[in-house]
mmCIF file of C-alpha atoms in Angstrom:
data_model
loop_
_atom_site.group_PDB
_atom_site.id
_atom_site.type_symbol
_atom_site.label_atom_id
_atom_site.label_comp_id
_atom_site.label_asym_id
_atom_site.label_seq_id
_atom_site.Cartn_x
_atom_site.Cartn_y
_atom_site.Cartn_z
ATOM 1 C CA MET A 8 50.683 -18.660 -62.829
ATOM 2 C CA THR A 9 50.059 -21.899 -64.606
ATOM 3 C CA GLY A 10 46.824 -23.618 -65.511
ATOM 4 C CA PRO A 11 43.557 -22.084 -66.720
ATOM 5 C CA ASN A 12 42.979 -19.883 -63.656
ATOM 6 C CA GLY A 13 46.534 -18.568 -63.728
ATOM 7 C CA ARG A 14 46.301 -17.711 -67.415
ATOM 8 C CA ARG A 15 42.928 -16.080 -66.912
ATOM 9 C CA ARG A 16 44.293 -13.964 -64.060
ATOM 10 C CA PHE A 17 47.280 -12.924 -66.169
ATOM 11 C CA PHE A 18 45.055 -11.909 -69.085
ATOM 12 C CA ASP A 19 42.657 -10.109 -66.709
ATOM 13 C CA TRP A 20 45.620 -8.213 -65.261
ATOM 14 C CA PHE A 21 47.030 -7.488 -68.705
ATOM 15 C CA ALA A 22 43.657 -6.269 -70.022
ATOM 16 C CA ALA A 23 43.259 -4.031 -66.952
ATOM 17 C CA ALA A 24 46.743 -2.586 -67.528
ATOM 18 C CA VAL A 25 45.889 -1.816 -71.169
ATOM 19 C CA ARG A 26 42.608 -0.166 -70.116
ATOM 20 C CA LEU A 27 44.431 1.867 -67.487
ATOM 21 C CA ARG A 28 47.015 3.040 -70.037
ATOM 22 C CA SER A 29 44.216 4.051 -72.401
ATOM 23 C CA ALA A 30 42.347 5.771 -69.577
ATOM 24 C CA LEU A 31 45.394 7.761 -68.554
ATOM 25 C CA ALA A 32 45.851 8.906 -72.129
ATOM 26 C CA GLY A 33 42.148 9.783 -72.437
ATOM 27 C CA GLY A 34 41.584 11.806 -69.278
ATOM 28 C CA ALA A 35 40.427 11.436 -65.693
ATOM 29 C CA SER A 36 36.734 10.854 -66.443
ATOM 30 C CA ILE A 37 37.619 7.556 -68.118
ATOM 31 C CA ILE A 38 39.552 6.450 -65.023
ATOM 32 C CA VAL A 39 36.394 6.775 -62.920
ATOM 33 C CA MET A 40 34.526 4.605 -65.401
ATOM 34 C CA LEU A 41 37.350 2.057 -65.369
ATOM 35 C CA TRP A 42 37.174 1.481 -61.628
ATOM 36 C CA VAL A 43 33.396 1.430 -61.245
ATOM 37 C CA SER A 44 32.633 -0.746 -64.250
ATOM 38 C CA PRO A 45 31.701 -4.282 -63.157
ATOM 39 C CA LEU A 46 33.646 -7.312 -64.259
ATOM 40 C CA GLN A 47 31.922 -9.811 -66.506
ATOM 41 C CA ALA A 48 30.936 -12.610 -64.121
ATOM 42 C CA ASP A 49 30.527 -16.270 -65.065
ATOM 43 C CA ALA A 50 28.317 -18.445 -62.839
ATOM 44 C CA ALA A 51 29.707 -21.701 -64.290
ATOM 45 C CA ILE A 52 33.243 -20.703 -63.337
ATOM 46 C CA GLY A 53 31.914 -19.593 -59.945
ATOM 47 C CA GLU A 54 30.375 -23.014 -59.356
ATOM 48 C CA SER A 55 33.663 -24.688 -60.275
ATOM 49 C CA LEU A 56 35.538 -22.413 -57.855
ATOM 50 C CA ALA A 57 32.966 -23.118 -55.129
ATOM 51 C CA ARG A 58 33.376 -26.873 -55.586
ATOM 52 C CA GLN A 59 37.158 -26.507 -55.526
ATOM 53 C CA TRP A 60 37.588 -24.107 -52.590
ATOM 54 C CA CYS A 61 34.362 -24.049 -50.579
ATOM 55 C CA SER A 62 32.813 -27.516 -50.694
ATOM 56 C CA SER A 63 34.842 -28.884 -47.789
ATOM 57 C CA CYS A 64 32.746 -26.680 -45.461
ATOM 58 C CA HIS A 65 29.721 -25.489 -47.467
ATOM 59 C CA GLU A 66 27.183 -27.552 -49.348
ATOM 60 C CA VAL A 67 27.675 -26.652 -52.993
ATOM 61 C CA GLY A 68 24.933 -27.876 -55.292
ATOM 62 C CA HIS A 69 23.415 -31.095 -54.030
ATOM 63 C CA ARG A 70 26.600 -32.517 -52.522
ATOM 64 C CA PRO A 71 26.188 -32.518 -48.728
ATOM 65 C CA VAL A 72 29.253 -32.181 -46.536
ATOM 66 C CA ALA A 73 30.031 -32.681 -42.889
ATOM 67 C CA ASN A 74 30.898 -29.245 -41.551
ATOM 68 C CA ASP A 75 31.008 -27.120 -38.443
ATOM 69 C CA GLY A 76 27.804 -25.262 -39.203
ATOM 70 C CA ALA A 77 28.828 -23.515 -42.422
ATOM 71 C CA PRO A 78 25.590 -22.747 -44.290
ATOM 72 C CA ALA A 79 24.786 -24.264 -47.660
ATOM 73 C CA PHE A 80 25.304 -21.794 -50.491
ATOM 74 C CA LYS A 81 21.602 -22.099 -51.358
ATOM 75 C CA ALA A 82 20.753 -20.958 -47.800
ATOM 76 C CA VAL A 83 23.235 -18.081 -48.104
ATOM 77 C CA ALA A 84 21.658 -17.008 -51.399
ATOM 78 C CA ARG A 85 18.142 -17.069 -49.935
ATOM 79 C CA GLN A 86 18.902 -15.090 -46.782
ATOM 80 C CA PRO A 87 16.686 -11.992 -46.644
ATOM 81 C CA GLY A 88 18.666 -8.932 -47.641
ATOM 82 C CA MET A 89 21.531 -10.928 -49.169
ATOM 83 C CA THR A 90 22.748 -8.659 -51.948
ATOM 84 C CA ARG A 91 25.695 -8.850 -54.309
ATOM 85 C CA GLU A 92 27.387 -6.191 -52.179
ATOM 86 C CA ARG A 93 26.963 -8.210 -48.961
ATOM 87 C CA LEU A 94 28.308 -11.314 -50.704
ATOM 88 C CA ARG A 95 31.240 -9.296 -52.028
ATOM 89 C CA HIS A 96 32.071 -8.013 -48.536
ATOM 90 C CA TRP A 97 31.802 -11.553 -47.135
ATOM 91 C CA LEU A 98 34.261 -12.873 -49.734
ATOM 92 C CA VAL A 99 36.684 -9.923 -49.654
ATOM 93 C CA ASP A 100 36.870 -9.826 -45.853
ATOM 94 C CA PRO A 101 36.176 -13.375 -44.627
ATOM 95 C CA HIS A 102 35.303 -13.949 -41.005
ATOM 96 C CA PRO A 103 36.582 -16.761 -38.785
ATOM 97 C CA PRO A 104 36.374 -19.694 -39.084
ATOM 98 C CA MET A 105 36.281 -18.982 -42.843
ATOM 99 C CA PRO A 106 39.858 -19.040 -44.166
ATOM 100 C CA ASN A 107 41.304 -16.059 -46.009
ATOM 101 C CA LEU A 108 41.376 -17.375 -49.569
ATOM 102 C CA ASP A 109 42.842 -14.159 -51.008
ATOM 103 C CA LEU A 110 40.515 -14.338 -54.000
ATOM 104 C CA ALA A 111 41.041 -12.302 -57.158
ATOM 105 C CA ARG A 112 38.305 -9.783 -58.021
ATOM 106 C CA GLN A 113 37.216 -11.901 -60.967
ATOM 107 C CA ASP A 114 36.954 -15.028 -58.780
ATOM 108 C CA ILE A 115 34.789 -13.109 -56.304
ATOM 109 C CA GLU A 116 32.459 -11.886 -59.050
ATOM 110 C CA ASP A 117 32.206 -15.413 -60.505
ATOM 111 C CA LEU A 118 31.375 -16.865 -57.064
ATOM 112 C CA ILE A 119 28.769 -14.164 -56.468
ATOM 113 C CA ASP A 120 27.200 -14.853 -59.852
ATOM 114 C CA TYR A 121 26.986 -18.567 -59.002
ATOM 115 C CA ILE A 122 25.488 -17.934 -55.557
ATOM 116 C CA GLU A 123 22.953 -15.554 -57.124
ATOM 117 C CA THR A 124 21.739 -18.377 -59.400
ATOM 118 C CA LEU A 125 20.831 -20.402 -56.298
ATOM 119 C CA LYS A 126 18.108 -17.901 -55.347
ATOM 120 C CA ARG A 127 16.063 -19.245 -58.238
ATOM 121 C CA LYS A 128 16.632 -22.977 -57.669
#
């Protein structure tokens, strides 16, 4: 785990472990809150991840790509009924020909936050 993403993942994991230890000491009701509380998402990080991992197939921002029909992220964001939950499912359980990127929960939330910003652009 080197580089900014590796350090961030380590600290996310470490912070989650500390919260879990505190939750176990504080009772079961806190554990429920721990697992349902959303992660703090960052659209700027999500855009960076999209450019790094997704731009070879999807149009990210205004940079067009030659692809095999993968929709632009702006089109994905504007699909009727496209919710955060649908995006989350799409990223957690990718469908062929989309590769399995094995994304961390924080990366998924950051990507979703970025895609959500495209609804307004």
